[in-house]
Amino acid sequence: MSHPVHRTQVRVRYVEVDRLGQLHSSRFAVFMEMARTEMLRDAGMTYRDLEARGVFLVVARLGLMFHRPIRYDDMVTLEARVERATSARIDHGYRFVVEGQTAAEGRTTLACVDRDGSMQRMPDDLLALLGID
Amino acid sequence: MSHPVHRTQVRVRYVEVDRLGQLHSSRFAVFMEMARTEMLRDAGMTYRDLEARGVFLVVARLGLMFHRPIRYDDMVTLEARVERATSARIDHGYRFVVEGQTAAEGRTTLACVDRDGSMQRMPDDLLALLGID
Amino acid sequence: MSHPVHRTQVRVRYVEVDRLGQLHSSRFAVFMEMARTEMLRDAGMTYRDLEARGVFLVVARLGLMFHRPIRYDDMVTLEARVERATSARIDHGYRFVVEGQTAAEGRTTLACVDRDGSMQRMPDDLLALLGID
Amino acid sequence: MSHPVHRTQVRVRYVEVDRLGQLHSSRFAVFMEMARTEMLRDAGMTYRDLEARGVFLVVARLGLMFHRPIRYDDMVTLEARVERATSARIDHGYRFVVEGQTAAEGRTTLACVDRDGSMQRMPDDLLALLGID
């Protein structure tokens, strides 16, 4: 099953760029998190509710390639896609697009854990949403 | 030439942990940057001076693996090492250690650019410090 | 002249709440900055352009009162209003509203400076926008 | 009873300055929090332990005056002092000093609450430390 690309728009805040005028490398993890949050919301779930049910998706791996600077007040299109999912892990791929050009690319692996950090199987509705049965 | 491991101590701030009580994934890029800054300082240079001379080291790639949570008020030992260097790029490897245990590992590739973002050769004193002639 | 209230919607990000589950006190300054940015944009100017013209509005004073917690994923309505303006300073008042309730109130005084930090008179178009001639 | 001034040294991180090259206004709340944390630690308590005991000190009011820019890599001396304390509130005053000059001044009022956010009396050992019986 191939997963569709989800798009979220984010405008770069003043505080998010460094003295070179560029979106700081640490901010991309925040943007990827927002992309996942909105992708889930558009699919009818919220991450807040998942956590309230004791389901935590924590970042186990993260990778980024930076191609061109993103600047203050730029409107960034965050493209995110589920690339692979099992009952306890999800891999996402991301593209950061500004004015039609790819500024950066990212990947994350999330692990599903309980409140104490132990791995757990994702709940059925999340699995269904990921196309896993 | 083999590069030595440099160690920096950082205490985790309240603002840096999320509502799960864990150092947020976006904070690791900041800690890696601090580790590089202090490694340079201990070698007798400052990154502030480098930038004043028109030398900018920007992050081109970044990777992280998260093994166990880092918590509020933890004292983290940031281990950083130059793994490979050319006249325009430096690869660093990192370990985040809390109470003797590896909590996370990271890698970055820095590119040397000028104020306009064009690749440039690193200055001789920086190359000498990296063991490149 | 009485200035109208401007409203901006912001959703609270995961990274922005602390381990008590509350929007951290440091984040409110960022939200007030966003409110000012969007108020200016809706009036037909952008702060990015102002800076490109050598006009910098820096925070000289800042005050905040916190009434009730703001939480992860809350949609916050930022109400901002120019309370007083001279040719070199602007006072703004803010209300942070969640589900109809005032969660916090703030005030800032901005000073208009040039690139070197010296006070300067605001440009005529900005003064006109503020109702000053 | 007059409370002594406590001093904490913090070096400004690259990510903490904005594209004007100045410590961003939102960062001062973080530095004030660090000053309080270290003041408590030097008095023999840790805020982490207080929270583990169900004692939360949340910011109820915050004020800042900015006098001169603080820059990347500056070593800042955070001066903090308890200005007034009751059994449920603490007022702190702060000075941000760089190279002997006051760059900014701040004030906070903390309220003591339980995990649900209800006001509570501070524990006896904290009251004793504040000179209240």
Coordinates of C-alpha atoms in Angstrom, one line a residue:
Chain A
M1 CA 0.0 0.0 0.0
S2 CA 1.3 3.4 -1.0
H3 CA 0.7 6.3 1.4
P4 CA -0.3 9.7 0.1
V5 CA 1.7 12.9 0.6
H6 CA 0.3 15.3 3.3
R7 CA 1.0 19.0 3.1
T8 CA 1.2 21.5 6.0
Q9 CA 2.0 25.2 5.6
V10 CA 4.2 26.9 8.3
R11 CA 5.5 30.4 8.3
V12 CA 9.0 30.8 9.7
R13 CA 9.1 32.8 12.9
Y14 CA 11.6 35.5 13.7
V15 CA 12.9 33.6 16.7
E16 CA 13.5 30.5 14.5
V17 CA 16.2 31.9 12.3
D18 CA 19.8 32.3 13.5
R19 CA 22.2 35.3 13.0
L20 CA 23.0 34.0 9.5
G21 CA 19.3 34.6 8.8
Q22 CA 18.6 30.9 8.3
L23 CA 16.1 28.5 9.9
H24 CA 18.3 26.9 12.6
S25 CA 19.1 23.2 12.2
S26 CA 17.3 22.4 15.4
R27 CA 14.0 23.7 14.2
F28 CA 13.5 21.1 11.5
A29 CA 12.7 18.4 14.1
V30 CA 9.9 20.7 15.4
F31 CA 8.5 21.2 11.8
M32 CA 8.5 17.4 11.2
E33 CA 6.6 16.9 14.4
M34 CA 4.1 19.5 13.3
A35 CA 3.7 17.8 9.9
R36 CA 3.0 14.5 11.6
T37 CA 0.5 16.1 14.0
E38 CA -1.5 17.7 11.2
M39 CA -1.4 14.6 9.1
L40 CA -2.9 12.7 11.9
R41 CA -5.5 15.4 12.5
D42 CA -6.5 15.4 8.9
A43 CA -7.0 11.7 9.1
G44 CA -9.5 12.2 12.0
M45 CA -7.3 11.5 15.0
T46 CA -5.3 13.8 17.3
Y47 CA -2.0 13.1 18.9
R48 CA -3.3 14.7 22.1
D49 CA -6.0 12.1 22.3
L50 CA -3.6 9.3 21.5
E51 CA -1.4 10.3 24.5
A52 CA -4.6 10.6 26.7
R53 CA -5.2 6.9 25.8
G54 CA -1.6 6.0 26.9
V55 CA -0.2 5.8 23.4
F56 CA 3.1 7.6 22.9
L57 CA 5.0 7.9 19.6
V58 CA 8.6 8.8 20.4
V59 CA 11.3 9.6 17.9
A60 CA 13.8 6.7 17.7
R61 CA 15.8 7.9 14.7
L62 CA 16.0 11.2 12.8
G63 CA 17.9 12.2 9.7
L64 CA 18.1 15.5 7.8
M65 CA 19.8 16.8 4.6
F66 CA 19.9 20.6 4.1
H67 CA 20.0 21.8 0.5
R68 CA 19.3 25.5 0.7
P69 CA 18.6 28.0 3.4
I70 CA 15.1 28.7 4.7
R71 CA 14.6 32.3 5.8
Y72 CA 12.6 34.4 8.2
D73 CA 8.9 34.9 7.1
D74 CA 9.3 32.2 4.4
M75 CA 6.1 30.1 3.9
V76 CA 7.3 26.5 4.1
T77 CA 5.3 23.6 2.7
L78 CA 6.0 20.6 4.8
E79 CA 5.4 17.4 2.7
A80 CA 5.2 14.3 4.9
R81 CA 4.5 10.7 4.0
V82 CA 4.4 7.4 5.8
E83 CA 7.1 5.4 4.1
R84 CA 6.8 2.2 6.1
A85 CA 4.9 1.0 9.1
T86 CA 4.8 -2.1 11.4
S87 CA 2.6 -2.7 14.5
A88 CA 5.2 -0.8 16.6
R89 CA 7.1 1.5 14.3
I90 CA 6.4 4.2 11.7
D91 CA 8.9 5.6 9.2
H92 CA 8.1 9.0 7.8
G93 CA 9.8 10.9 4.9
Y94 CA 9.6 14.7 4.7
R95 CA 10.4 17.5 2.2
F96 CA 10.7 21.1 3.1
V97 CA 9.6 23.1 0.1
V98 CA 9.9 26.9 -0.3
E99 CA 8.7 28.6 -3.5
G100 CA 8.7 25.2 -5.3
Q101 CA 12.2 24.3 -4.4
T102 CA 13.3 21.6 -2.0
A103 CA 15.2 23.3 0.9
A104 CA 15.6 20.2 3.0
E105 CA 14.7 16.5 3.3
G106 CA 14.1 14.5 6.4
R107 CA 13.3 11.0 7.8
T108 CA 12.1 9.9 11.2
T109 CA 11.4 6.5 12.8
L110 CA 8.8 6.6 15.6
A111 CA 8.4 3.9 18.2
C112 CA 5.1 3.3 20.0
V113 CA 5.7 3.1 23.7
D114 CA 3.6 3.3 26.9
R115 CA 3.9 5.9 29.6
D116 CA 6.9 4.1 31.1
G117 CA 8.7 4.0 27.8
S118 CA 8.1 0.2 27.1
M119 CA 7.4 -0.7 23.5
Q120 CA 3.8 -1.5 22.8
R121 CA 1.7 -2.4 19.8
M122 CA -0.2 0.5 18.3
P123 CA -4.0 0.6 18.9
D124 CA -6.2 -0.9 16.2
D125 CA -7.6 2.4 14.9
L126 CA -4.1 3.8 14.4
L127 CA -3.0 0.5 12.7
A128 CA -6.1 0.7 10.4
L129 CA -5.3 4.2 9.5
L130 CA -1.8 3.0 8.6
G131 CA -3.2 0.3 6.4
I132 CA -2.0 -2.5 8.7
D133 CA -4.3 -5.3 10.0
Chain B
M1 CA 45.3 10.8 11.8
S2 CA 42.9 9.9 14.6
H3 CA 41.1 12.7 16.4
P4 CA 40.6 12.7 20.2
V5 CA 37.2 12.7 21.9
H6 CA 36.2 16.0 23.4
R7 CA 33.8 16.2 26.4
T8 CA 31.4 19.0 27.4
Q9 CA 29.1 19.0 30.3
V10 CA 25.6 20.4 29.9
R11 CA 22.7 20.4 32.4
V12 CA 19.3 19.9 30.9
R13 CA 17.0 22.9 31.4
Y14 CA 13.4 22.8 32.4
V15 CA 12.3 24.3 29.1
E16 CA 14.1 21.6 27.2
V17 CA 12.0 18.7 28.2
D18 CA 8.6 17.9 26.9
R19 CA 5.5 16.8 28.7
L20 CA 6.7 13.2 28.6
G21 CA 9.6 14.6 30.8
Q22 CA 12.1 13.9 28.1
L23 CA 14.7 16.1 26.4
H24 CA 12.9 16.9 23.1
S25 CA 14.3 15.6 19.9
S26 CA 14.9 19.1 18.6
R27 CA 17.3 19.9 21.4
F28 CA 19.9 17.4 20.4
A29 CA 21.0 19.6 17.4
V30 CA 21.6 22.4 19.9
F31 CA 23.7 20.2 22.1
M32 CA 25.8 19.0 19.2
E33 CA 26.4 22.6 18.2
M34 CA 27.5 23.5 21.7
A35 CA 29.8 20.5 21.7
R36 CA 31.5 21.7 18.5
T37 CA 31.7 25.2 19.9
E38 CA 33.5 24.1 23.1
M39 CA 35.7 21.7 21.2
L40 CA 36.9 24.6 19.0
R41 CA 37.3 26.9 22.0
D42 CA 39.5 24.3 23.8
A43 CA 41.6 24.1 20.7
G44 CA 42.3 27.8 20.9
M45 CA 39.8 29.2 18.4
T46 CA 36.2 30.5 18.8
Y47 CA 33.5 30.1 16.3
R48 CA 32.5 33.7 16.9
D49 CA 35.9 34.8 15.6
L50 CA 35.6 32.4 12.6
E51 CA 32.4 34.1 11.6
A52 CA 33.9 37.5 12.1
R53 CA 36.5 36.4 9.5
G54 CA 33.8 35.4 7.1
V55 CA 34.0 31.7 7.7
F56 CA 30.7 29.9 8.3
L57 CA 30.3 26.3 9.1
V58 CA 26.8 25.3 8.3
V59 CA 25.1 21.9 8.9
A60 CA 24.6 20.0 5.6
R61 CA 23.6 16.7 7.1
L62 CA 22.5 15.5 10.6
G63 CA 21.6 12.2 12.0
L64 CA 20.4 11.0 15.4
M65 CA 19.6 7.7 17.1
F66 CA 17.8 7.9 20.5
H67 CA 18.4 5.0 22.9
R68 CA 17.0 6.1 26.3
P69 CA 15.4 9.3 27.6
I70 CA 17.3 12.2 28.9
R71 CA 15.5 14.0 31.7
Y72 CA 15.2 17.4 33.3
D73 CA 18.2 18.4 35.4
D74 CA 20.3 15.5 34.1
M75 CA 23.9 16.3 33.6
V76 CA 24.8 15.2 30.1
T77 CA 28.3 14.5 28.9
L78 CA 28.5 15.4 25.3
E79 CA 31.3 13.4 23.6
A80 CA 32.3 14.8 20.2
R81 CA 34.9 13.8 17.8
V82 CA 36.0 14.8 14.3
E83 CA 35.5 11.6 12.2
R84 CA 36.6 12.9 8.8
A85 CA 37.6 16.2 7.4
T86 CA 38.4 17.6 4.0
S87 CA 39.3 21.2 3.0
A88 CA 35.6 22.1 2.8
R89 CA 33.7 19.6 5.0
I90 CA 33.9 18.2 8.5
D91 CA 32.1 15.1 9.8
H92 CA 31.6 14.9 13.6
G93 CA 30.3 12.0 15.6
Y94 CA 28.6 12.4 19.0
R95 CA 27.6 10.4 22.0
F96 CA 25.2 11.8 24.7
V97 CA 26.1 10.1 28.0
V98 CA 24.1 10.2 31.2
E99 CA 25.4 8.4 34.3
G100 CA 27.7 6.3 32.2
Q101 CA 25.1 5.2 29.7
T102 CA 24.7 6.2 26.1
A103 CA 21.4 7.9 25.8
A104 CA 21.8 9.0 22.1
E105 CA 24.3 9.1 19.3
G106 CA 24.6 11.6 16.5
R107 CA 26.5 12.6 13.4
T108 CA 26.7 15.9 11.5
T109 CA 28.4 17.0 8.3
L110 CA 29.4 20.7 8.2
A111 CA 30.1 22.6 5.0
C112 CA 32.4 25.7 5.0
V113 CA 30.6 28.6 3.2
D114 CA 31.1 32.3 2.9
R115 CA 28.5 35.0 4.0
D116 CA 26.6 34.3 0.7
G117 CA 26.4 30.6 1.2
S118 CA 28.9 29.6 -1.4
M119 CA 31.3 26.8 -0.6
Q120 CA 34.8 27.9 0.3
R121 CA 38.0 26.3 1.5
M122 CA 38.5 26.5 5.2
P123 CA 41.3 28.9 6.4
D124 CA 44.7 27.5 7.0
D125 CA 44.6 27.7 10.8
L126 CA 41.4 25.7 10.9
L127 CA 42.8 23.1 8.5
A128 CA 46.0 22.8 10.6
L129 CA 43.8 22.2 13.6
L130 CA 42.0 19.4 11.7
G131 CA 45.4 17.9 10.7
I132 CA 45.0 18.7 7.0
D133 CA 47.7 20.4 5.0
Chain C
M1 CA -7.2 57.8 18.0
S2 CA -8.2 54.4 19.3
H3 CA -6.6 51.4 17.7
P4 CA -8.5 48.2 16.8
V5 CA -7.9 44.8 18.3
H6 CA -6.1 42.4 15.9
R7 CA -6.6 38.6 16.2
T8 CA -4.2 35.8 15.3
Q9 CA -4.8 32.1 15.7
V10 CA -1.9 29.9 16.9
R11 CA -2.0 26.2 17.8
V12 CA 0.3 25.2 20.6
R13 CA 3.1 22.9 19.5
Y14 CA 4.3 19.8 21.4
V15 CA 7.7 21.3 22.0
E16 CA 6.2 24.4 23.5
V17 CA 4.8 22.9 26.6
D18 CA 6.8 21.9 29.6
R19 CA 6.7 18.7 31.7
L20 CA 3.7 20.2 33.7
G21 CA 1.9 20.2 30.3
Q22 CA 1.8 24.0 30.2
L23 CA 2.9 26.5 27.6
H24 CA 6.2 27.6 29.0
S25 CA 6.6 31.2 30.2
S26 CA 9.3 31.9 27.6
R27 CA 6.9 31.1 24.7
F28 CA 4.6 34.0 25.3
A29 CA 7.2 36.5 24.1
V30 CA 7.3 34.5 20.8
F31 CA 3.5 34.5 20.5
M32 CA 3.4 38.3 21.1
E33 CA 6.0 38.8 18.4
M34 CA 3.9 36.7 16.0
A35 CA 0.8 38.7 16.9
R36 CA 2.7 42.0 16.0
T37 CA 4.0 40.4 12.8
E38 CA 0.6 39.4 11.6
M39 CA -1.0 42.7 12.6
L40 CA 1.5 44.5 10.5
R41 CA 1.0 42.1 7.6
D42 CA -2.8 42.6 7.7
A43 CA -2.2 46.3 7.5
G44 CA -0.2 45.9 4.3
M45 CA 3.4 45.9 5.5
T46 CA 5.8 43.1 6.5
Y47 CA 8.3 43.3 9.2
R48 CA 10.8 41.5 6.9
D49 CA 10.5 44.5 4.5
L50 CA 10.9 47.0 7.3
E51 CA 14.2 45.4 8.3
A52 CA 15.3 45.3 4.7
R53 CA 14.9 49.1 4.8
G54 CA 17.0 49.4 7.9
V55 CA 14.1 49.8 10.4
F56 CA 14.3 47.5 13.4
L57 CA 11.7 47.4 16.2
V58 CA 13.4 45.9 19.3
V59 CA 11.7 45.0 22.5
A60 CA 12.6 47.5 25.3
R61 CA 10.1 46.4 27.9
L62 CA 8.0 43.3 28.3
G63 CA 5.4 42.3 30.9
L64 CA 3.2 39.3 31.4
M65 CA 0.5 38.1 33.8
F66 CA -0.4 34.4 33.7
H67 CA -4.0 33.5 34.7
R68 CA -4.6 29.9 33.7
P69 CA -2.5 27.3 31.9
I70 CA -2.4 27.0 28.1
R71 CA -1.9 23.4 27.0
Y72 CA -0.6 21.3 24.1
D73 CA -2.7 21.5 21.0
D74 CA -4.8 24.3 22.3
M75 CA -5.8 26.9 19.7
V76 CA -4.9 30.3 21.1
T77 CA -6.4 33.5 19.9
L78 CA -3.8 36.2 20.3
E79 CA -5.5 39.6 20.7
A80 CA -3.1 42.5 20.1
R81 CA -3.6 46.2 20.1
V82 CA -1.5 49.3 19.8
E83 CA -2.0 51.1 23.1
R84 CA 0.2 54.1 22.5
A85 CA 2.7 55.2 19.9
T86 CA 5.2 58.0 19.4
S87 CA 7.6 58.6 16.6
A88 CA 10.1 56.2 18.1
R89 CA 8.2 53.9 20.4
I90 CA 5.1 51.6 20.3
D91 CA 3.3 50.1 23.3
H92 CA 1.2 47.0 22.6
G93 CA -1.2 45.2 24.8
Y94 CA -2.1 41.5 24.4
R95 CA -4.6 38.9 25.6
F96 CA -4.1 35.2 25.2
V97 CA -7.5 33.7 24.8
V98 CA -8.4 29.9 24.9
E99 CA -12.0 28.8 24.5
G100 CA -13.2 32.3 25.4
Q101 CA -11.2 32.6 28.6
T102 CA -8.3 34.9 29.1
A103 CA -5.3 32.7 29.9
A104 CA -2.7 35.5 30.0
E105 CA -2.2 39.2 29.4
G106 CA 0.9 41.0 28.2
R107 CA 2.5 44.3 27.3
T108 CA 5.5 45.3 25.3
T109 CA 7.3 48.5 24.4
L110 CA 9.2 48.5 21.2
A111 CA 11.9 51.0 20.3
C112 CA 12.7 51.9 16.7
V113 CA 16.5 51.5 16.1
D114 CA 18.8 51.4 13.1
R115 CA 21.2 48.4 12.3
D116 CA 23.7 49.7 14.9
G117 CA 21.1 50.0 17.6
S118 CA 20.8 53.8 17.7
M119 CA 17.3 55.1 18.2
Q120 CA 15.7 56.5 15.0
R121 CA 12.4 58.0 14.0
M122 CA 10.0 55.5 12.4
P123 CA 9.5 55.9 8.6
D124 CA 6.5 57.9 7.5
D125 CA 4.5 55.0 6.2
L126 CA 4.7 53.2 9.5
L127 CA 3.9 56.4 11.4
A128 CA 0.8 56.9 9.1
L129 CA -0.3 53.4 9.8
L130 CA 0.0 54.2 13.6
G131 CA -2.1 57.3 13.1
I132 CA 0.8 59.7 13.8
D133 CA 1.7 62.6 11.6
Chain D
M1 CA 15.4 39.8 56.4
S2 CA 17.5 40.8 53.4
H3 CA 18.3 38.1 50.9
P4 CA 21.7 37.7 49.3
V5 CA 22.5 38.0 45.6
H6 CA 23.1 34.7 43.8
R7 CA 25.2 34.6 40.7
T8 CA 25.1 32.0 37.8
Q9 CA 27.3 32.1 34.7
V10 CA 25.7 31.2 31.3
R11 CA 27.3 31.4 27.9
V12 CA 24.9 32.5 25.1
R13 CA 24.3 29.7 22.6
Y14 CA 24.2 30.3 18.8
V15 CA 20.6 29.2 18.6
E16 CA 19.6 31.8 21.2
V17 CA 20.4 34.9 19.2
D18 CA 18.2 36.3 16.4
R19 CA 19.2 37.6 13.0
L20 CA 20.0 40.9 14.5
G21 CA 22.7 39.0 16.5
Q22 CA 21.0 39.6 19.8
L23 CA 19.8 37.3 22.6
H24 CA 16.1 37.0 21.7
S25 CA 13.6 38.5 24.1
S26 CA 12.0 35.1 24.8
R27 CA 15.3 33.7 26.1
F28 CA 15.4 35.9 29.2
A29 CA 12.6 33.9 30.8
V30 CA 14.7 30.8 30.4
F31 CA 17.8 32.4 31.9
M32 CA 15.7 33.6 34.9
E33 CA 14.5 30.1 35.4
M34 CA 18.1 28.7 35.3
A35 CA 19.1 31.4 37.8
R36 CA 16.4 30.3 40.2
T37 CA 17.3 26.6 39.7
E38 CA 20.9 27.1 40.5
M39 CA 20.1 29.4 43.5
L40 CA 18.0 26.6 45.0
R41 CA 20.7 24.0 44.2
D42 CA 23.3 26.1 46.0
A43 CA 21.0 26.3 49.0
G44 CA 20.9 22.5 49.1
M45 CA 17.6 21.8 47.4
T46 CA 16.8 20.9 43.8
Y47 CA 13.7 22.0 41.9
R48 CA 13.5 18.4 40.5
D49 CA 13.1 17.0 44.0
L50 CA 10.5 19.7 44.9
E51 CA 8.4 18.6 41.9
A52 CA 8.8 15.0 42.9
R53 CA 7.3 15.9 46.2
G54 CA 4.3 17.6 44.5
V55 CA 5.5 21.2 44.9
F56 CA 5.3 23.3 41.7
L57 CA 6.5 26.9 41.5
V58 CA 4.8 28.4 38.5
V59 CA 5.4 31.9 37.0
A60 CA 2.4 34.2 37.8
R61 CA 4.0 37.4 36.7
L62 CA 7.1 38.3 34.7
G63 CA 8.6 41.7 33.8
L64 CA 11.7 42.6 31.8
M65 CA 13.6 45.8 30.8
F66 CA 16.2 45.5 28.1
H67 CA 19.1 48.0 28.2
R68 CA 21.7 46.8 25.8
P69 CA 22.0 43.8 23.5
I70 CA 23.5 40.5 24.7
R71 CA 25.3 38.7 21.9
Y72 CA 26.3 35.2 20.7
D73 CA 29.0 33.6 22.9
D74 CA 28.8 36.4 25.6
M75 CA 29.3 35.1 29.1
V76 CA 26.4 36.4 31.1
T77 CA 26.3 36.7 34.8
L78 CA 22.8 36.2 36.0
E79 CA 22.3 38.0 39.3
A80 CA 19.1 36.8 41.2
R81 CA 17.7 37.7 44.6
V82 CA 14.6 36.9 46.5
E83 CA 12.9 40.2 47.0
R84 CA 9.9 39.2 48.9
A85 CA 8.3 35.9 50.0
T86 CA 5.1 34.8 51.6
S87 CA 4.0 31.2 52.3
A88 CA 2.6 30.9 48.8
R89 CA 4.5 33.4 46.6
I90 CA 8.1 34.4 45.9
D91 CA 9.2 37.6 44.1
H92 CA 12.6 37.5 42.5
G93 CA 14.6 40.3 41.0
Y94 CA 17.3 39.7 38.3
R95 CA 20.1 41.5 36.6
F96 CA 21.8 40.3 33.4
V97 CA 25.4 41.5 33.5
V98 CA 27.9 41.3 30.6
E99 CA 31.4 42.6 31.1
G100 CA 30.4 44.6 34.1
Q101 CA 27.4 46.3 32.5
T102 CA 23.7 45.7 33.1
A103 CA 22.2 44.5 29.9
A104 CA 18.7 43.8 31.3
E105 CA 16.7 43.6 34.5
G106 CA 13.8 41.3 35.3
R107 CA 11.3 40.4 37.9
T108 CA 9.1 37.3 38.4
T109 CA 6.4 36.3 40.9
L110 CA 6.1 32.6 41.4
A111 CA 3.1 30.9 42.9
C112 CA 3.3 27.6 44.7
V113 CA 0.7 25.1 43.3
D114 CA 0.0 21.4 43.5
R115 CA -0.1 19.1 40.5
D116 CA -3.6 20.2 39.6
G117 CA -2.7 23.9 39.7
S118 CA -4.3 24.8 43.0
M119 CA -2.5 27.2 45.3
Q120 CA -0.8 25.5 48.2
R121 CA 1.4 26.5 51.1
M122 CA 5.1 25.9 50.5
P123 CA 6.7 23.0 52.4
D124 CA 8.5 23.9 55.7
D125 CA 12.0 23.4 54.4
L126 CA 11.5 25.8 51.5
L127 CA 9.9 28.3 53.9
A128 CA 12.8 28.0 56.3
L129 CA 15.2 28.6 53.4
L130 CA 13.3 31.7 52.5
G131 CA 13.5 32.9 56.1
I132 CA 9.7 32.5 56.8
D133 CA 8.4 30.6 59.8

